[in-house]
PDB file of C-alpha atoms in Angstrom:
ATOM      1  CA  MET A   1      77.917  47.041  88.385  1.00 47.00           C
ATOM      2  CA  THR A   2      81.851  47.438  88.444  1.00 57.00           C
ATOM      3  CA  TYR A   3      82.083  49.463  84.887  1.00 49.00           C
ATOM      4  CA  PHE A   4      79.413  52.329  86.693  1.00 43.00           C
ATOM      5  CA  SER A   5      80.966  51.796  90.415  1.00 47.00           C
ATOM      6  CA  VAL A   6      84.128  52.784  88.896  1.00 42.00           C
ATOM      7  CA  THR A   7      82.233  55.610  86.826  1.00 45.00           C
ATOM      8  CA  VAL A   8      80.654  57.172  89.457  1.00 39.00           C
ATOM      9  CA  TYR A   9      84.129  56.988  91.266  1.00 36.00           C
ATOM     10  CA  TYR A  10      85.830  58.899  88.682  1.00 44.00           C
ATOM     11  CA  VAL A  11      83.584  61.163  88.294  1.00 39.00           C
ATOM     12  CA  THR A  12      83.099  61.725  91.477  1.00 45.00           C
ATOM     13  CA  ARG A  13      86.958  62.556  92.233  1.00 47.00           C
ATOM     14  CA  THR A  14      86.636  64.892  89.021  1.00 47.00           C
ATOM     15  CA  ILE A  15      83.813  66.893  91.132  1.00 42.00           C
ATOM     16  CA  PHE A  16      85.643  66.727  93.961  1.00 38.00           C
ATOM     17  CA  LYS A  17      89.346  68.353  92.639  1.00 47.00           C
ATOM     18  CA  GLY A  18      87.989  70.858  90.747  1.00 43.00           C
ATOM     19  CA  LEU A  19      85.961  72.049  93.510  1.00 40.00           C
ATOM     20  CA  GLU A  20      89.283  72.325  95.335  1.00 47.00           C
ATOM     21  CA  LYS A  21      91.014  74.083  92.741  1.00 53.00           C
ATOM     22  CA  LEU A  22      87.570  76.930  92.312  1.00 57.00           C
ATOM     23  CA  ASN A  23      88.038  76.913  96.628  1.00 68.00           C
ATOM     24  CA  SER A  24      91.964  77.530  96.046  1.00 72.00           C
ATOM     25  CA  PHE A  25      91.366  80.235  92.756  1.00 72.00           C
ATOM     26  CA  LYS A  26      89.418  81.507  95.600  1.00 79.00           C
ATOM     27  CA  GLY A  27      91.118  81.542  98.576  1.00 75.00           C
ATOM     28  CA  LEU A  28      94.226  83.755  95.942  1.00 76.00           C
ATOM     29  CA  VAL A  29      91.242  86.156  94.111  1.00 78.00           C
ATOM     30  CA  LEU A  30      90.395  87.141  98.042  1.00 82.00           C
ATOM     31  CA  LYS A  31      94.551  86.996  98.801  1.00 78.00           C
ATOM     32  CA  GLU A  32      95.267  90.616  95.211  1.00 77.00           C
ATOM     33  CA  TRP A  33      91.765  92.254  96.644  1.00 80.00           C
ATOM     34  CA  LEU A  34      92.982  92.291 100.375  1.00 79.00           C
ATOM     35  CA  ILE A  35      96.290  93.419  99.031  1.00 75.00           C
ATOM     36  CA  GLY A  36      95.012  95.512  96.330  1.00 76.00           C
ATOM     37  CA  LYS A  37      92.099  96.808  98.319  1.00 80.00           C
ATOM     38  CA  SER A  38      93.287 100.281 100.437  1.00 83.00           C
ATOM     39  CA  THR A  39      95.399 100.900  96.978  1.00 81.00           C
ATOM     40  CA  LEU A  40      91.848 100.757  95.292  1.00 83.00           C
ATOM     41  CA  LEU A  41      90.041 102.703  97.817  1.00 88.00           C
ATOM     42  CA  TRP A  42      93.115 105.667  97.067  1.00 88.00           C
ATOM     43  CA  LEU A  43      92.586 106.170  93.668  1.00 86.00           C
ATOM     44  CA  LEU A  44      88.584 106.540  94.531  1.00 89.00           C
ATOM     45  CA  VAL A  45      90.008 108.712  96.696  1.00 91.00           C
ATOM     46  CA  ALA A  46      92.420 110.023  94.660  1.00 90.00           C
ATOM     47  CA  GLN A  47      90.055 111.093  91.473  1.00 89.00           C
ATOM     48  CA  VAL A  48      87.732 112.878  94.117  1.00 90.00           C
ATOM     49  CA  GLY A  49      89.930 115.104  94.960  1.00 91.00           C
ATOM     50  CA  PHE A  50      90.737 115.229  91.215  1.00 90.00           C
ATOM     51  CA  VAL A  51      87.511 116.713  90.566  1.00 88.00           C
ATOM     52  CA  ILE A  52      87.484 118.486  93.429  1.00 90.00           C
ATOM     53  CA  ILE A  53      90.514 120.682  92.885  1.00 91.00           C
ATOM     54  CA  SER A  54      89.613 120.937  89.542  1.00 88.00           C
ATOM     55  CA  PHE A  55      86.113 122.545  90.658  1.00 87.00           C
ATOM     56  CA  LEU A  56      87.964 125.359  92.988  1.00 89.00           C
ATOM     57  CA  VAL A  57      90.549 126.705  90.291  1.00 86.00           C
ATOM     58  CA  SER A  58      87.247 126.818  87.887  1.00 83.00           C
ATOM     59  CA  ARG A  59      85.870 128.551  90.352  1.00 83.00           C
ATOM     60  CA  TYR A  60      88.373 130.531  91.375  1.00 80.00           C
ATOM     61  CA  TRP A  61      89.682 131.211  87.904  1.00 81.00           C
ATOM     62  CA  GLU A  62      85.601 131.212  86.725  1.00 76.00           C
ATOM     63  CA  VAL A  63      87.607 129.249  83.896  1.00 75.00           C
ATOM     64  CA  ALA A  64      84.300 127.018  83.611  1.00 74.00           C
ATOM     65  CA  GLY A  65      85.971 124.317  81.008  1.00 74.00           C
ATOM     66  CA  ILE A  66      88.188 123.871  83.236  1.00 79.00           C
ATOM     67  CA  PHE A  67      86.294 121.729  85.421  1.00 81.00           C
ATOM     68  CA  TYR A  68      84.435 119.724  82.933  1.00 78.00           C
ATOM     69  CA  MET A  69      87.719 118.908  81.094  1.00 80.00           C
ATOM     70  CA  SER A  70      89.722 117.847  84.086  1.00 81.00           C
ATOM     71  CA  THR A  71      86.427 115.454  84.475  1.00 82.00           C
ATOM     72  CA  TRP A  72      87.266 113.550  81.401  1.00 81.00           C
ATOM     73  CA  VAL A  73      90.794 112.963  81.833  1.00 82.00           C
ATOM     74  CA  ILE A  74      89.499 110.272  84.810  1.00 84.00           C
ATOM     75  CA  MET A  75      87.926 108.576  81.916  1.00 81.00           C
ATOM     76  CA  ILE A  76      90.649 108.286  79.957  1.00 80.00           C
ATOM     77  CA  LEU A  77      93.456 107.922  82.481  1.00 83.00           C
ATOM     78  CA  GLN A  78      91.281 104.112  83.713  1.00 84.00           C
ATOM     79  CA  PRO A  79      93.433 101.597  81.395  1.00 81.00           C
ATOM     80  CA  PHE A  80      96.290 102.971  83.932  1.00 81.00           C
ATOM     81  CA  ILE A  81      94.218 102.112  87.196  1.00 78.00           C
ATOM     82  CA  MET A  82      94.955  98.608  86.512  1.00 77.00           C
ATOM     83  CA  PHE A  83      98.152  98.553  84.765  1.00 78.00           C
ATOM     84  CA  SER A  84      99.097  99.870  88.112  1.00 79.00           C
ATOM     85  CA  LEU A  85      97.311  97.298  89.819  1.00 78.00           C
ATOM     86  CA  ILE A  86      98.478  94.157  88.723  1.00 79.00           C
ATOM     87  CA  PHE A  87     101.799  96.179  88.888  1.00 78.00           C
ATOM     88  CA  GLY A  88     101.799  96.530  91.646  1.00 76.00           C
ATOM     89  CA  CYS A  89     100.535  93.295  92.602  1.00 75.00           C
ATOM     90  CA  LEU A  90     103.332  91.591  90.211  1.00 78.00           C
ATOM     91  CA  ASN A  91     105.625  93.563  91.974  1.00 75.00           C
ATOM     92  CA  TYR A  92     105.005  92.131  95.549  1.00 72.00           C
ATOM     93  CA  ASP A  93     104.969  88.199  95.129  1.00 69.00           C
ATOM     94  CA  GLY A  94     107.762  89.232  93.325  1.00 66.00           C
ATOM     95  CA  LYS A  95     109.640  91.088  96.798  1.00 67.00           C
ATOM     96  CA  THR A  96     108.379  89.122  98.530  1.00 63.00           C
ATOM     97  CA  GLN A  97     109.061  85.062  96.473  1.00 60.00           C
ATOM     98  CA  LEU A  98     106.025  83.649  97.465  1.00 59.00           C
ATOM     99  CA  TRP A  99     105.044  82.172  94.686  1.00 58.00           C
ATOM    100  CA  ILE A 100     108.134  80.830  94.153  1.00 57.00           C
ATOM    101  CA  TYR A 101     107.736  78.468  97.312  1.00 59.00           C
ATOM    102  CA  ASN A 102     103.688  78.356  96.042  1.00 61.00           C
ATOM    103  CA  PRO A 103     102.611  74.977  94.742  1.00 64.00           C
ATOM    104  CA  GLN A 104      99.406  76.928  93.127  1.00 69.00           C
ATOM    105  CA  SER A 105     100.132  76.141  89.212  1.00 75.00           C
ATOM    106  CA  ALA A 106     101.047  79.448  87.449  1.00 76.00           C
ATOM    107  CA  ALA A 107      98.109  79.634  85.696  1.00 80.00           C
ATOM    108  CA  MET A 108      95.756  80.494  88.863  1.00 82.00           C
ATOM    109  CA  LEU A 109      97.994  82.925  90.650  1.00 82.00           C
ATOM    110  CA  LEU A 110      98.339  84.854  87.034  1.00 85.00           C
ATOM    111  CA  GLY A 111      94.576  84.043  86.459  1.00 85.00           C
ATOM    112  CA  SER A 112      93.301  85.933  90.311  1.00 84.00           C
ATOM    113  CA  LYS A 113      95.880  88.191  89.532  1.00 84.00           C
ATOM    114  CA  LEU A 114      94.176  89.052  86.345  1.00 87.00           C
ATOM    115  CA  LEU A 115      90.336  88.691  87.798  1.00 86.00           C
ATOM    116  CA  SER A 116      91.070  90.916  90.588  1.00 86.00           C
ATOM    117  CA  SER A 117      92.429  93.323  88.990  1.00 84.00           C
ATOM    118  CA  VAL A 118      89.467  93.455  86.325  1.00 86.00           C
ATOM    119  CA  LEU A 119      87.171  93.629  89.434  1.00 87.00           C
ATOM    120  CA  PHE A 120      88.990  96.008  90.238  1.00 87.00           C
ATOM    121  CA  GLN A 121      88.146  98.399  87.091  1.00 86.00           C
ATOM    122  CA  VAL A 122      85.272  97.603  87.195  1.00 88.00           C
ATOM    123  CA  VAL A 123      84.663  99.316  90.203  1.00 89.00           C
ATOM    124  CA  SER A 124      86.552 102.218  89.444  1.00 88.00           C
ATOM    125  CA  ILE A 125      85.121 102.966  86.152  1.00 88.00           C
ATOM    126  CA  LEU A 126      82.280 102.630  87.455  1.00 88.00           C
ATOM    127  CA  PHE A 127      83.264 105.053  90.510  1.00 90.00           C
ATOM    128  CA  ALA A 128      84.833 106.981  87.215  1.00 87.00           C
ATOM    129  CA  SER A 129      81.447 106.839  85.275  1.00 86.00           C
ATOM    130  CA  CYS A 130      79.337 108.686  88.324  1.00 87.00           C
ATOM    131  CA  LEU A 131      81.791 110.685  89.226  1.00 87.00           C
ATOM    132  CA  VAL A 132      81.496 111.651  85.918  1.00 83.00           C
ATOM    133  CA  PHE A 133      77.719 111.962  84.835  1.00 84.00           C
ATOM    134  CA  VAL A 134      77.253 114.011  88.505  1.00 84.00           C
ATOM    135  CA  ALA A 135      79.788 116.560  87.901  1.00 82.00           C
ATOM    136  CA  PHE A 136      78.245 117.342  84.458  1.00 78.00           C
ATOM    137  CA  LYS A 137      75.038 118.074  85.814  1.00 80.00           C
ATOM    138  CA  VAL A 138      76.363 121.699  87.633  1.00 78.00           C
ATOM    139  CA  PRO A 139      75.501 124.418  85.960  1.00 77.00           C
ATOM    140  CA  THR A 140      77.679 126.539  83.629  1.00 72.00           C
ATOM    141  CA  SER A 141      76.743 129.939  84.858  1.00 72.00           C
ATOM    142  CA  TYR A 142      78.052 129.029  88.675  1.00 73.00           C
ATOM    143  CA  PHE A 143      82.062 129.519  87.135  1.00 73.00           C
ATOM    144  CA  GLN A 144      80.739 131.725  84.132  1.00 69.00           C
ATOM    145  CA  GLN A 145      77.643 133.291  82.646  1.00 69.00           C
ATOM    146  CA  ASP A 146      78.993 132.498  79.066  1.00 66.00           C
ATOM    147  CA  PHE A 147      79.337 128.935  79.304  1.00 65.00           C
ATOM    148  CA  GLN A 148      77.855 125.891  76.665  1.00 64.00           C
ATOM    149  CA  VAL A 149      78.265 122.675  77.902  1.00 64.00           C
ATOM    150  CA  GLU A 150      76.290 120.997  74.072  1.00 60.00           C
ATOM    151  CA  ASN A 151      75.777 117.363  73.907  1.00 53.00           C
ATOM    152  CA  ILE A 152      77.253 115.877  76.950  1.00 57.00           C
ATOM    153  CA  THR A 153      76.437 111.762  76.543  1.00 60.00           C
ATOM    154  CA  GLU A 154      74.325 109.850  79.729  1.00 66.00           C
ATOM    155  CA  LEU A 155      75.299 107.852  82.239  1.00 69.00           C
ATOM    156  CA  GLY A 156      73.973 105.012  79.930  1.00 72.00           C
ATOM    157  CA  GLY A 157      77.036 106.085  77.450  1.00 72.00           C
ATOM    158  CA  LEU A 158      79.927 106.873  80.161  1.00 75.00           C
ATOM    159  CA  LEU A 159      78.650 102.977  81.380  1.00 77.00           C
ATOM    160  CA  GLN A 160      79.185 102.829  77.282  1.00 77.00           C
ATOM    161  CA  ILE A 161      82.919 103.993  76.806  1.00 78.00           C
ATOM    162  CA  GLY A 162      83.689 102.105  80.705  1.00 80.00           C
ATOM    163  CA  GLY A 163      83.610  99.716  78.850  1.00 81.00           C
ATOM    164  CA  VAL A 164      85.978  99.975  76.054  1.00 80.00           C
ATOM    165  CA  MET A 165      87.606 101.278  78.333  1.00 82.00           C
ATOM    166  CA  THR A 166      88.207  97.464  80.206  1.00 85.00           C
ATOM    167  CA  ALA A 167      88.865  96.446  77.471  1.00 85.00           C
ATOM    168  CA  VAL A 168      91.585  98.106  76.332  1.00 84.00           C
ATOM    169  CA  SER A 169      92.284  98.104  80.330  1.00 85.00           C
ATOM    170  CA  ILE A 170      92.865  93.975  80.279  1.00 88.00           C
ATOM    171  CA  VAL A 171      94.276  94.345  76.504  1.00 89.00           C
ATOM    172  CA  ILE A 172      97.515  95.609  78.615  1.00 86.00           C
ATOM    173  CA  ALA A 173      97.082  94.107  81.892  1.00 88.00           C
ATOM    174  CA  VAL A 174      98.047  90.954  80.010  1.00 91.00           C
ATOM    175  CA  LEU A 175     100.446  92.466  77.819  1.00 90.00           C
ATOM    176  CA  MET A 176     102.432  93.543  80.348  1.00 87.00           C
ATOM    177  CA  MET A 177     102.316  90.643  82.327  1.00 88.00           C
ATOM    178  CA  PHE A 178     104.442  88.816  79.338  1.00 92.00           C
ATOM    179  CA  LEU A 179     106.434  91.047  79.580  1.00 91.00           C
ATOM    180  CA  TRP A 180     107.147  91.623  83.376  1.00 88.00           C
ATOM    181  CA  VAL A 181     107.612  87.385  82.329  1.00 87.00           C
ATOM    182  CA  VAL A 182     109.897  87.123  80.411  1.00 90.00           C
ATOM    183  CA  TYR A 183     112.158  90.499  81.624  1.00 87.00           C
ATOM    184  CA  HIS A 184     112.292  88.877  84.964  1.00 82.00           C
ATOM    185  CA  ALA A 185     112.988  85.103  83.044  1.00 83.00           C
ATOM    186  CA  LEU A 186     116.458  86.803  81.375  1.00 85.00           C
ATOM    187  CA  ALA A 187     117.691  87.188  84.657  1.00 79.00           C
ATOM    188  CA  ARG A 188     118.917  83.892  84.185  1.00 80.00           C
ATOM    189  CA  ILE A 189     120.691  84.786  81.872  1.00 79.00           C
ATOM    190  CA  GLN A 190     123.908  86.184  82.997  1.00 79.00           C
ATOM    191  CA  LEU A 191     125.332  87.791  79.383  1.00 81.00           C
ATOM    192  CA  ILE A 192     122.685  89.689  79.005  1.00 80.00           C
ATOM    193  CA  LYS A 193     120.685  90.563  82.569  1.00 78.00           C
ATOM    194  CA  ASN A 194     122.248  94.100  83.126  1.00 82.00           C
ATOM    195  CA  ILE A 195     120.608  95.138  79.813  1.00 85.00           C
ATOM    196  CA  ARG A 196     117.128  92.563  79.440  1.00 86.00           C
ATOM    197  CA  TRP A 197     115.137  95.799  79.801  1.00 85.00           C
ATOM    198  CA  LEU A 198     116.469  96.769  76.477  1.00 91.00           C
ATOM    199  CA  PHE A 199     115.522  93.158  75.237  1.00 90.00           C
ATOM    200  CA  VAL A 200     111.889  94.244  76.367  1.00 91.00           C
ATOM    201  CA  PHE A 201     111.657  96.433  74.990  1.00 92.00           C
ATOM    202  CA  PHE A 202     112.605  95.625  71.713  1.00 93.00           C
ATOM    203  CA  LEU A 203     109.792  92.721  72.252  1.00 92.00           C
ATOM    204  CA  PHE A 204     106.917  95.502  72.783  1.00 91.00           C
ATOM    205  CA  ILE A 205     107.652  97.261  69.855  1.00 93.00           C
ATOM    206  CA  GLY A 206     108.187  94.178  67.481  1.00 92.00           C
ATOM    207  CA  MET A 207     104.335  92.996  69.092  1.00 91.00           C
ATOM    208  CA  ILE A 208     102.936  96.297  67.770  1.00 89.00           C
ATOM    209  CA  LEU A 209     104.743  96.457  64.749  1.00 92.00           C
ATOM    210  CA  LEU A 210     103.938  92.422  64.073  1.00 90.00           C
ATOM    211  CA  LYS A 211     100.084  93.296  64.990  1.00 87.00           C
ATOM    212  CA  ASN A 212      99.433  96.255  62.289  1.00 88.00           C
ATOM    213  CA  TRP A 213     101.719  94.701  60.160  1.00 89.00           C
ATOM    214  CA  VAL A 214      98.601  92.363  59.706  1.00 86.00           C
ATOM    215  CA  GLY A 215      95.973  93.897  60.973  1.00 82.00           C
ATOM    216  CA  ASN A 216      97.046  95.446  56.669  1.00 85.00           C
ATOM    217  CA  THR A 217      97.383  92.501  55.727  1.00 85.00           C
ATOM    218  CA  LYS A 218      93.781  92.464  52.827  1.00 85.00           C
ATOM    219  CA  VAL A 219      93.968  88.448  54.731  1.00 83.00           C
ATOM    220  CA  TYR A 220      93.113  90.254  57.736  1.00 81.00           C
ATOM    221  CA  GLN A 221      90.742  92.568  56.843  1.00 80.00           C
ATOM    222  CA  LYS A 222      88.622  89.877  54.616  1.00 83.00           C
ATOM    223  CA  LEU A 223      88.279  88.011  57.480  1.00 77.00           C
ATOM    224  CA  ASP A 224      87.223  91.512  59.417  1.00 76.00           C
ATOM    225  CA  GLU A 225      84.182  91.433  57.665  1.00 75.00           C
ATOM    226  CA  ILE A 226      82.873  88.061  58.347  1.00 77.00           C
ATOM    227  CA  TRP A 227      80.578  87.455  61.455  1.00 74.00           C
ATOM    228  CA  ALA A 228      80.322  91.193  61.621  1.00 68.00           C
ATOM    229  CA  VAL A 229      77.936  92.619  64.434  1.00 67.00           C
ATOM    230  CA  PRO A 230      76.825  96.495  65.071  1.00 64.00           C
ATOM    231  CA  ALA A 231      78.851  97.491  67.706  1.00 63.00           C
ATOM    232  CA  PHE A 232      79.272 100.780  69.940  1.00 56.00           C
ATOM    233  CA  SER A 233      82.111 102.214  67.475  1.00 48.00           C
ATOM    234  CA  GLY A 234      83.455 104.562  70.141  1.00 47.00           C
ATOM    235  CA  SER A 235      83.601 107.204  67.577  1.00 49.00           C
ATOM    236  CA  SER A 236      83.602 110.643  68.779  1.00 52.00           C
ATOM    237  CA  SER A 237      84.537 114.132  69.140  1.00 50.00           C
ATOM    238  CA  PHE A 238      85.529 117.187  70.689  1.00 52.00           C
ATOM    239  CA  SER A 239      85.824 121.306  70.528  1.00 53.00           C
ATOM    240  CA  LEU A 240      86.262 123.179  73.657  1.00 53.00           C
ATOM    241  CA  SER A 241      86.867 126.932  74.085  1.00 52.00           C
ATOM    242  CA  LYS A 242      86.830 129.477  76.126  1.00 55.00           C
ATOM    243  CA  THR A 243      82.775 129.706  76.003  1.00 56.00           C
ATOM    244  CA  ASN A 244      81.719 126.428  74.860  1.00 57.00           C
ATOM    245  CA  LEU A 245      81.900 122.418  75.187  1.00 58.00           C
ATOM    246  CA  GLU A 246      80.997 119.653  72.576  1.00 56.00           C
ATOM    247  CA  PHE A 247      81.530 116.287  72.761  1.00 58.00           C
ATOM    248  CA  TYR A 248      79.704 114.199  70.357  1.00 54.00           C
ATOM    249  CA  LEU A 249      79.655 109.885  70.763  1.00 54.00           C
ATOM    250  CA  GLU A 250      78.827 107.732  67.974  1.00 53.00           C
ATOM    251  CA  GLY A 251      76.615 105.226  68.164  1.00 52.00           C
ATOM    252  CA  GLY A 252      77.013 102.674  65.282  1.00 52.00           C
ATOM    253  CA  GLY A 253      79.754 100.875  63.213  1.00 60.00           C
ATOM    254  CA  ASN A 254      80.551  97.010  63.269  1.00 67.00           C
ATOM    255  CA  ILE A 255      82.517  94.819  65.105  1.00 75.00           C
ATOM    256  CA  SER A 256      83.732  91.049  63.819  1.00 71.00           C
ATOM    257  CA  LEU A 257      83.017  88.580  64.683  1.00 76.00           C
ATOM    258  CA  LEU A 258      85.714  86.507  64.265  1.00 79.00           C
ATOM    259  CA  THR A 259      88.627  89.060  64.642  1.00 81.00           C
ATOM    260  CA  SER A 260      88.020  90.105  67.492  1.00 81.00           C
ATOM    261  CA  GLY A 261      87.667  85.906  68.461  1.00 83.00           C
ATOM    262  CA  LEU A 262      91.055  86.237  66.821  1.00 85.00           C
ATOM    263  CA  ASP A 263      91.773  88.351  69.369  1.00 87.00           C
ATOM    264  CA  VAL A 264      91.051  87.243  72.758  1.00 88.00           C
ATOM    265  CA  ILE A 265      92.684  84.201  70.894  1.00 90.00           C
ATOM    266  CA  GLY A 266      95.871  85.800  70.892  1.00 90.00           C
ATOM    267  CA  LEU A 267      95.750  87.076  74.183  1.00 91.00           C
ATOM    268  CA  LEU A 268      95.068  83.719  75.938  1.00 92.00           C
ATOM    269  CA  ILE A 269      97.761  82.622  74.320  1.00 92.00           C
ATOM    270  CA  LEU A 270     100.483  85.495  75.426  1.00 92.00           C
ATOM    271  CA  PHE A 271      99.123  84.650  79.205  1.00 92.00           C
ATOM    272  CA  LEU A 272     100.262  80.539  78.441  1.00 92.00           C
ATOM    273  CA  ALA A 273     103.311  81.781  77.435  1.00 92.00           C
ATOM    274  CA  SER A 274     102.906  84.163  80.496  1.00 89.00           C
ATOM    275  CA  CYS A 275     102.446  80.644  82.703  1.00 87.00           C
ATOM    276  CA  TRP A 276     104.068  78.588  80.715  1.00 88.00           C
ATOM    277  CA  LEU A 277     107.791  80.608  82.407  1.00 86.00           C
ATOM    278  CA  LEU A 278     106.309  81.628  85.388  1.00 82.00           C
ATOM    279  CA  ASP A 279     106.180  77.683  86.348  1.00 77.00           C
ATOM    280  CA  ARG A 280     109.868  77.783  86.051  1.00 72.00           C
ATOM    281  CA  LYS A 281     109.484  78.785  89.177  1.00 55.00           C
ATOM    282  CA  ILE A 282     111.857  82.099  87.528  1.00 55.00           C
ATOM    283  CA  GLU A 283     113.378  84.031  90.523  1.00 50.00           C
ATOM    284  CA  VAL A 284     112.838  87.152  90.633  1.00 49.00           C
TER     285      VAL A 284
END
């Protein structure tokens, strides 16, 4: 009976501690949402404004390609939206020095920023996908009579592209977060404090070269054939002329669950390294 009571006590205490951490994490995510929602709103307004301006320019010059091409720029720039959002969140806390005295772990602090940025990114991509979809429904004759748009992907294809953009955005965000923490961690070394940006730059180049080298090894290429499943390849062809716009989005292709898992582990290592450095209460 005593053993049972002790077991119930420890299980109950663990559950309550988990709920307490969950509530703290939700509070941090809410804080990031309140800080970043105005920035997100302005980014959405900027996307609409960009489409309206391109519409007016195309109408004035009677060149339909300007309007349809400009709308695709919105999708292409989506990864930079998440980059700007999470960079803004990091700089905000960096200026206020809040995390130096924050009782929460670095994993919760950085994790809340990453999750909120992903949520912002998803909202932006959904908005941009709908905006591009509606834009391509505008008749080409409204700009010029002899212009044709061929095989533009539907909303489902745009959402697939958005999914790829979200994955790319997460990779960029985690990498940027790691480099940002490293940059401020190097401030504790007075000898290189003024040139630490150079060390971060070479670190970034080295990480890219290492990733490319690993990806080109025979071992990795063999692993890339294991647990391969059909997936959206993201391949496409695009051509634009004065009288024609062609866009072909091709499906098919395979993706290895094994190498994808290794990539996820690599991102997790970068995230944990960022948390470890931040837990040392670096001053920025």
